[in-house]
XYZ file of C-alpha atoms in Angstrom:
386
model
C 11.905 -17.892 -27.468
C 10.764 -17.658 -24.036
C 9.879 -14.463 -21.807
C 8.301 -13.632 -18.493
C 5.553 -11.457 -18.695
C 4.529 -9.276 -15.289
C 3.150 -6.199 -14.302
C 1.812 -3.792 -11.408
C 4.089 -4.286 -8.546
C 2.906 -1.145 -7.186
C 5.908 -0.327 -5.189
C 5.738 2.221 -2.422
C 2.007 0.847 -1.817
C 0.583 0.832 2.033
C -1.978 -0.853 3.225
C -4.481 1.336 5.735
C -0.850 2.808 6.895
C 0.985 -0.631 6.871
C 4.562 -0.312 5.024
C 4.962 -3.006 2.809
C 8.339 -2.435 1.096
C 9.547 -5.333 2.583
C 7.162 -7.453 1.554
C 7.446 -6.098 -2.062
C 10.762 -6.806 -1.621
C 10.267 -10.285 -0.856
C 8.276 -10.532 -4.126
C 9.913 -8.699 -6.764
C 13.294 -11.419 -5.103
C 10.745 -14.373 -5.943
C 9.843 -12.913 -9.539
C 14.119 -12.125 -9.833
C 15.342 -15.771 -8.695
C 12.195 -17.142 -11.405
C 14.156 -15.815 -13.674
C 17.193 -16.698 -12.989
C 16.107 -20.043 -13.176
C 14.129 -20.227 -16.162
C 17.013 -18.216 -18.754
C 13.996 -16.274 -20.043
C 14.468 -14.220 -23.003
C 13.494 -11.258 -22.533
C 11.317 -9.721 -18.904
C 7.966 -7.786 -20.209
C 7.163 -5.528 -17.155
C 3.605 -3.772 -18.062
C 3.495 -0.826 -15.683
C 2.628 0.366 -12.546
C 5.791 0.103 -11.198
C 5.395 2.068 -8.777
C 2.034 2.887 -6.561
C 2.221 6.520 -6.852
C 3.852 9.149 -9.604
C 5.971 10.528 -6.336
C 7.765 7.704 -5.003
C 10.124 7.142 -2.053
C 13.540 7.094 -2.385
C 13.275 3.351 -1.131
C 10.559 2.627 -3.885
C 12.659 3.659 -6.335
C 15.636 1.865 -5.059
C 13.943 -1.410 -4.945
C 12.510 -1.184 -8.090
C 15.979 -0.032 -10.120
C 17.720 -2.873 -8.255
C 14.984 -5.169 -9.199
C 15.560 -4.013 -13.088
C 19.230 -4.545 -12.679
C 18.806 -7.562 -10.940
C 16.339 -8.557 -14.157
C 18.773 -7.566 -16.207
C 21.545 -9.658 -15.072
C 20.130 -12.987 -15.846
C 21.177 -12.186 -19.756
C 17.052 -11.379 -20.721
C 16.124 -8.565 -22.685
C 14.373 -5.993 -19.803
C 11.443 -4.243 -21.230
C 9.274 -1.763 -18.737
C 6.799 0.524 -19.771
C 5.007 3.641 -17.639
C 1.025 2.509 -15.980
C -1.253 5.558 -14.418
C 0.127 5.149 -11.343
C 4.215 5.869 -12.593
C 5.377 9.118 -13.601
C 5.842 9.070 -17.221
C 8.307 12.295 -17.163
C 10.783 10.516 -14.645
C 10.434 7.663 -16.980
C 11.741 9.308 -19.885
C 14.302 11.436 -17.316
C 15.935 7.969 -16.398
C 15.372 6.299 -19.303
C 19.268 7.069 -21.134
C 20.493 5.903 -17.747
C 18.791 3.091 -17.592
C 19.503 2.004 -21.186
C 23.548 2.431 -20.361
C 22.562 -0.760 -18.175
C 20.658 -2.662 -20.890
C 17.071 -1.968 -19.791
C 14.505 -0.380 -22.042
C 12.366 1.614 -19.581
C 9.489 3.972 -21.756
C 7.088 6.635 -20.113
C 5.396 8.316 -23.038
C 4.424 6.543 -26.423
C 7.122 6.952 -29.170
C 7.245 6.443 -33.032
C 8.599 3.523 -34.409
C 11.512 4.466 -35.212
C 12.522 6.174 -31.934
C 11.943 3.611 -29.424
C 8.251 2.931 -29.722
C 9.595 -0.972 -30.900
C 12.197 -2.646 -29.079
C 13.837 -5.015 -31.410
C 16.601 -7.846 -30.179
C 17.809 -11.193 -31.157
C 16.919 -13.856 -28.517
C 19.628 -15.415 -27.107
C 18.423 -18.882 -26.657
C 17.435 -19.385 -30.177
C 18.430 -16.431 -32.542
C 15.231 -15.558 -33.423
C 14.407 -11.909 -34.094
C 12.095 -10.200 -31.703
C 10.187 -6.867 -31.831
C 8.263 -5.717 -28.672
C 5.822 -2.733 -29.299
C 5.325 -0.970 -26.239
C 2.416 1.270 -25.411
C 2.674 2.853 -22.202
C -0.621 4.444 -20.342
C -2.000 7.360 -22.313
C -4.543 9.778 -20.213
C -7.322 11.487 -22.346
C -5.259 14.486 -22.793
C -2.157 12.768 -23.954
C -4.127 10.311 -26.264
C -4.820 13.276 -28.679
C -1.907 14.281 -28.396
C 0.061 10.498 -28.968
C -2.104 10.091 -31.995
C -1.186 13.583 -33.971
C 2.651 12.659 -33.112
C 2.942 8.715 -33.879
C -0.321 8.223 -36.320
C -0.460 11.596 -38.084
C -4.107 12.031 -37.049
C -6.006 15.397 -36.882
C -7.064 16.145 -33.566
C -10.208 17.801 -35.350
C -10.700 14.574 -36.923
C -9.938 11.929 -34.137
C -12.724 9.435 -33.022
C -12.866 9.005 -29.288
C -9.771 7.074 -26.667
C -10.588 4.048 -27.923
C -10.350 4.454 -32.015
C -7.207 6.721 -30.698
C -5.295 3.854 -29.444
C -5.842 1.581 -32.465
C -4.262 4.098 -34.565
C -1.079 4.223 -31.904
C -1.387 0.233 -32.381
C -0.982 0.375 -36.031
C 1.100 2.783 -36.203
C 3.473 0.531 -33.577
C 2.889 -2.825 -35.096
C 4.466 -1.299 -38.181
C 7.827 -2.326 -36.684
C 6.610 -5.762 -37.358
C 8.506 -8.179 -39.404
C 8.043 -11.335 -41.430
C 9.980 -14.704 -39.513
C 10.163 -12.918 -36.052
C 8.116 -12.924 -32.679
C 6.079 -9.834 -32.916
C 4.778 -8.429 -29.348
C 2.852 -5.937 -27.853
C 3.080 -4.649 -24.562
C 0.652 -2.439 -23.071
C -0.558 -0.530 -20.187
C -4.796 -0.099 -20.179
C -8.476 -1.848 -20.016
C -9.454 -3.902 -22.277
C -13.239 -3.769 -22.882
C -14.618 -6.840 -20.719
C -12.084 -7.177 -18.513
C -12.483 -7.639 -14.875
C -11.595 -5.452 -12.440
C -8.922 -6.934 -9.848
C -10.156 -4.560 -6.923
C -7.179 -2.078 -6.536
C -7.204 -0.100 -9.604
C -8.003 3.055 -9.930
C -11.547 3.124 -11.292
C -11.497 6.919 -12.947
C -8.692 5.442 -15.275
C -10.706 2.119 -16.383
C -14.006 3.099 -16.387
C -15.352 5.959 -18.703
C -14.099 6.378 -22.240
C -10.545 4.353 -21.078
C -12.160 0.956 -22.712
C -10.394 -0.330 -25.836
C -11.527 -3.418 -27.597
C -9.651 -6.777 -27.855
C -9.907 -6.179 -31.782
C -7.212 -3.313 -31.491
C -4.709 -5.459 -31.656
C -6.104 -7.525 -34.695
C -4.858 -10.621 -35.451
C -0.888 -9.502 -35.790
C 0.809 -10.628 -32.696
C 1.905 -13.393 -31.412
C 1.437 -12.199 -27.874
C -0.240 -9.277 -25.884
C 1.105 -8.327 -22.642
C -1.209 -6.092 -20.756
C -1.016 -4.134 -17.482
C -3.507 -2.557 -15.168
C -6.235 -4.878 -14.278
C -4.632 -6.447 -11.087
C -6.462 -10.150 -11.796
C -5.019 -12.770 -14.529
C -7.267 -13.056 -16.798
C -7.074 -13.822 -21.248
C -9.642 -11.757 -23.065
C -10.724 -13.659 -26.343
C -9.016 -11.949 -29.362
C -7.603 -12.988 -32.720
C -4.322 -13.270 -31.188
C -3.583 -13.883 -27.322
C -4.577 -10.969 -25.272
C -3.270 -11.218 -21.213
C -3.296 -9.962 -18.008
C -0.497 -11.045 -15.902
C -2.136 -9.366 -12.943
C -0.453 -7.990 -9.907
C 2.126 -10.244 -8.594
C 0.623 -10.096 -4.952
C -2.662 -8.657 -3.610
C -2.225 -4.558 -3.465
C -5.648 -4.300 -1.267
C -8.471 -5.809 0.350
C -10.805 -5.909 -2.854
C -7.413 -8.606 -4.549
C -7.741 -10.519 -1.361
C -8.711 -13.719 -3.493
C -6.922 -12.804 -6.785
C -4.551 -15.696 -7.840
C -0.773 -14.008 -7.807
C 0.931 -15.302 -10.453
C 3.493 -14.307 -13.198
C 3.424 -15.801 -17.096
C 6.372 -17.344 -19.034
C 5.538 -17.241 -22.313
C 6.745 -19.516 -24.846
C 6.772 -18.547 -29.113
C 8.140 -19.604 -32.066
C 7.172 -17.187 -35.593
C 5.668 -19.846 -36.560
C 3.515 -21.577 -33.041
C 0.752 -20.537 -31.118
C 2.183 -19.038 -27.506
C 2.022 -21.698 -24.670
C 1.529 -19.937 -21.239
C 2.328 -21.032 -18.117
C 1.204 -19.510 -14.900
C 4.009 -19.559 -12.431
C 2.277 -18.580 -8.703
C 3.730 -16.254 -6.410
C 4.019 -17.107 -2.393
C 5.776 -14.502 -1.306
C 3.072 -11.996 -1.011
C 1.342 -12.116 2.613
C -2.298 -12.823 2.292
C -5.171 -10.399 2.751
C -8.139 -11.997 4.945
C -12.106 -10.419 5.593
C -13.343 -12.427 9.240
C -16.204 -12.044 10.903
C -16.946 -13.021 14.243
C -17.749 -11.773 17.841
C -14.436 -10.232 20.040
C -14.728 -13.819 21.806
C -14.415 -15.627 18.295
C -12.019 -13.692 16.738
C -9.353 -13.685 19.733
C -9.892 -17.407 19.656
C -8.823 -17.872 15.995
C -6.008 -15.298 16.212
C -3.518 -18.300 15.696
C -5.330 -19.731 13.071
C -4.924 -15.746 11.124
C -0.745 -16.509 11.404
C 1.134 -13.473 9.586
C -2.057 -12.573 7.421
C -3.658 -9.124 7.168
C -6.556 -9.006 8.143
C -10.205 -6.892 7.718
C -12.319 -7.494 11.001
C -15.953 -6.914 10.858
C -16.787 -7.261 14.959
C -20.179 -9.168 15.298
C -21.020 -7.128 18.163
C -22.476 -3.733 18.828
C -19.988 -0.922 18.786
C -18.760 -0.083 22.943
C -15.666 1.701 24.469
C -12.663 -0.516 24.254
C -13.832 -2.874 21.309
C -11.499 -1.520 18.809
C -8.077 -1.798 21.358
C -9.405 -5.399 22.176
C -9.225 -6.539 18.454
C -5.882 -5.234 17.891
C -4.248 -6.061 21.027
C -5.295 -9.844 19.957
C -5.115 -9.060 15.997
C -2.277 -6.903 15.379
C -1.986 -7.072 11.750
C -5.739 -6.378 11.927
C -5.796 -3.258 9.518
C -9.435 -2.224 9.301
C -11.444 -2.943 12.119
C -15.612 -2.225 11.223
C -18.960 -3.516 13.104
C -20.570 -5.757 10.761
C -23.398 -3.966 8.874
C -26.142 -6.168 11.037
C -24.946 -5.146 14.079
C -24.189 -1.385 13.292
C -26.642 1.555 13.316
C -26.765 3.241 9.729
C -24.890 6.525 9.358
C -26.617 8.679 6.880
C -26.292 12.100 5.882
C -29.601 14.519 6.462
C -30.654 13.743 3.402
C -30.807 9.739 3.744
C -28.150 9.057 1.904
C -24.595 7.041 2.892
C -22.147 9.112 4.543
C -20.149 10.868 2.091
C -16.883 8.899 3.498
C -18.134 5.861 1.729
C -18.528 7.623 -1.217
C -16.267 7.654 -4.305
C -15.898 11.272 -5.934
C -17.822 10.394 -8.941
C -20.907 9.271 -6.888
C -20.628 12.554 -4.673
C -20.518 14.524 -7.918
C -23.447 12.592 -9.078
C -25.045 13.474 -6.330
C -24.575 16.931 -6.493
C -25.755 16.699 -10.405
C -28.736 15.353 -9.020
C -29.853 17.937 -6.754
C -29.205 20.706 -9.161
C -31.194 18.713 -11.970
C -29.059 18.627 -14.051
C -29.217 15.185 -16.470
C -26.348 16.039 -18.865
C -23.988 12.720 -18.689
C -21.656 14.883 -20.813
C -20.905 16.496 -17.428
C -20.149 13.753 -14.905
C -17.803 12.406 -18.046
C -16.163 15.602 -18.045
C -16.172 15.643 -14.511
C -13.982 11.807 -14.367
C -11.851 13.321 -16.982
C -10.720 16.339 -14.592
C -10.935 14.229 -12.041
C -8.410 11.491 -13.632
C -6.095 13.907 -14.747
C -5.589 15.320 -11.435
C -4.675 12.402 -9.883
C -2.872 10.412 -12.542
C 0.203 12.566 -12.600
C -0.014 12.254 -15.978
């Protein structure tokens, strides 16, 4: 059988103010016509539908009539709940949803109660069972692992011994003769970062090893880290990545989606189908002079300036009256006077939360990593909606 395999379209997500649903729209079409083309099996979408656990009504438009669209090719659509999605609204739409034919899951669920999607492909009759593991917060990973794997919470190990239990628990709705998956939304020790994530929520304790899934499925289909990547594993472990770049950091990610190909009985052959509809994300350097010179050269391309020139009245209106899908407009570090705090230190605007709390750690002696954990934790829960 044969299924597409994609994941963190982030929809809703603007770039330093820039609305992009447009754009998204133009991608999730691409990913939609793929498949309409290719008579996949079954779609795999592993999270992060959506860029944040609030979104737009035109977020959430696009993305249900990107399901439905999905869904209308004859696959089997399969959607799981990332960090950034709302896994309440999930579970809200979710009978809805399944009236159309689409399995859409926010929290983890036993077995038996939708935590394995089972089907029949339609190109070849074999049997298929998806496991699906959407993304658990700390909290919610005690509390996952006392409902679906009968674990204590007195006697739990940490997040990542937590989610192997979920995982065997899941891969219990295995069976002999049929294409076993797993679909999940979380870091997998050793990946890389694709630039956009949100660090809180793959840093930390959030690391699970490639040797959670052990050596059952035929395929792992994994969400979060925004760059394609395969992490070595007994069976084959994969990132589609996001299907276009979601910031600056992605601006030299590949954009691709996977069709998968498995038999019960093969090795999956994976194919990396690229993705053009994305506009491209550019970092340029140069003087106001250079850069106005090049401005054809830049096209439709969003751009990052760093002015080599010392900072004057006007510089800024220049660059975008010439650049006008420049976005983020800095003096390049060797032509800019340091800004520093009265202590030395970078401004506190260039500073993530966990380095500011670090800080403050620091000047109040005390050493206790126990704390700044804690602190992420707090921290992750806050802003995960989750």
């Amino acid at each position: 059988m044969k299924f597409l395999h994609t994941s963190d379209w982030h929809v809703g997500k603007t770039l330093k103010g820039r609305n992009r649903l447009d754009e998204q729209r133009a991608v999730l079409g691409e990913i939609v016509r793929t498949a309409r083309d290719e008579a996949f099996d079954a779609i795999l979408v592993a999270g992060d539908l959506y860029e944040t656990s609030a979104p737009s009504a035109a977020a959430q438009e696009l993305v249900v009539q990107a399901l439905m669209a999905l869904r209308d090719t004859g696959a089997e659509v399969i959607a799981i709940a990332g960090n950034h999605d709302h896994a309440a609204t999930f579970e809200a739409y979710r009978p809805l949803l399944r009236k159309a034919g689409i399995h859409l899951t926010g929290n983890p669920r036993p077995v038996a109660d939708g935590g394995v999607v089972s089907f029949d492909a339609r190109s070849t009759g074999e049997r298929v069972n998806v496991a699906v593991l959407p993304f658990l917060s700390q909290r919610y990973a005690v509390r996952a692992a006392e409902l679906l794997a009968g674990t204590p919470a007195d006697n739990v190990g940490e997040y990542d011994q937590r989610v192997r239990d979920i995982l065997e628990h899941l891969k219990s709705g295995f069976s002999a003769g049929a294409v076993n998956l797993v679909m999940a939304h979380l870091t997998v020790t050793g990946g890389t970062m694709g630039g956009g994530e949100r660090a809180a929520q793959s840093i930390f304790e959030y690391h699970v090893p490639a040797t959670a899934f052990g050596a059952d499925p035929h395929y792992v289909a994994l969400g979060h880290l925004h760059r394609r990547q395969s992490l070595p594993a007994a069976c084959p472990v994969h990132y589609s990545g996001s299907p276009f770049a979601v910031d600056f950091g992605e601006q030299d990610n590949k954009s691709v989606i996977l069709a998968v190909e498995v038999t019960p009985t093969t090795p999956a052959k994976i194919t990396e189908i690229p993705m053009t509809a994305g506009r491209r994300l550019r970092t340029v350097h140069g003087t106001v002079a250079e850069l106005t010179g090049r401005a054809e050269e830049f096209g439709e391309d969003y751009l990052r300036v760093y002015v080599r020139e010392a900072t004057r009245a006007g510089l800024r209106e220049e660059i975008q009256e010439a650049l006008p899908n420049a976005l983020e407009i800095r003096i390049d570090p060797e032509f800019a006077a340091p800004v520093t705090t009265a202590g030395g230190d970078r401004a506190i605007a260039d500073r993530s939360p966990g380095e500011l709390f670090a800080s403050y750690c620091e000047e109040r002696t005390v050493e206790d990593k126990r704390v700044q954990s804690l602190f992420a934790r707090l921290h992750d829960e806050e802003t995960s909606g989750v």
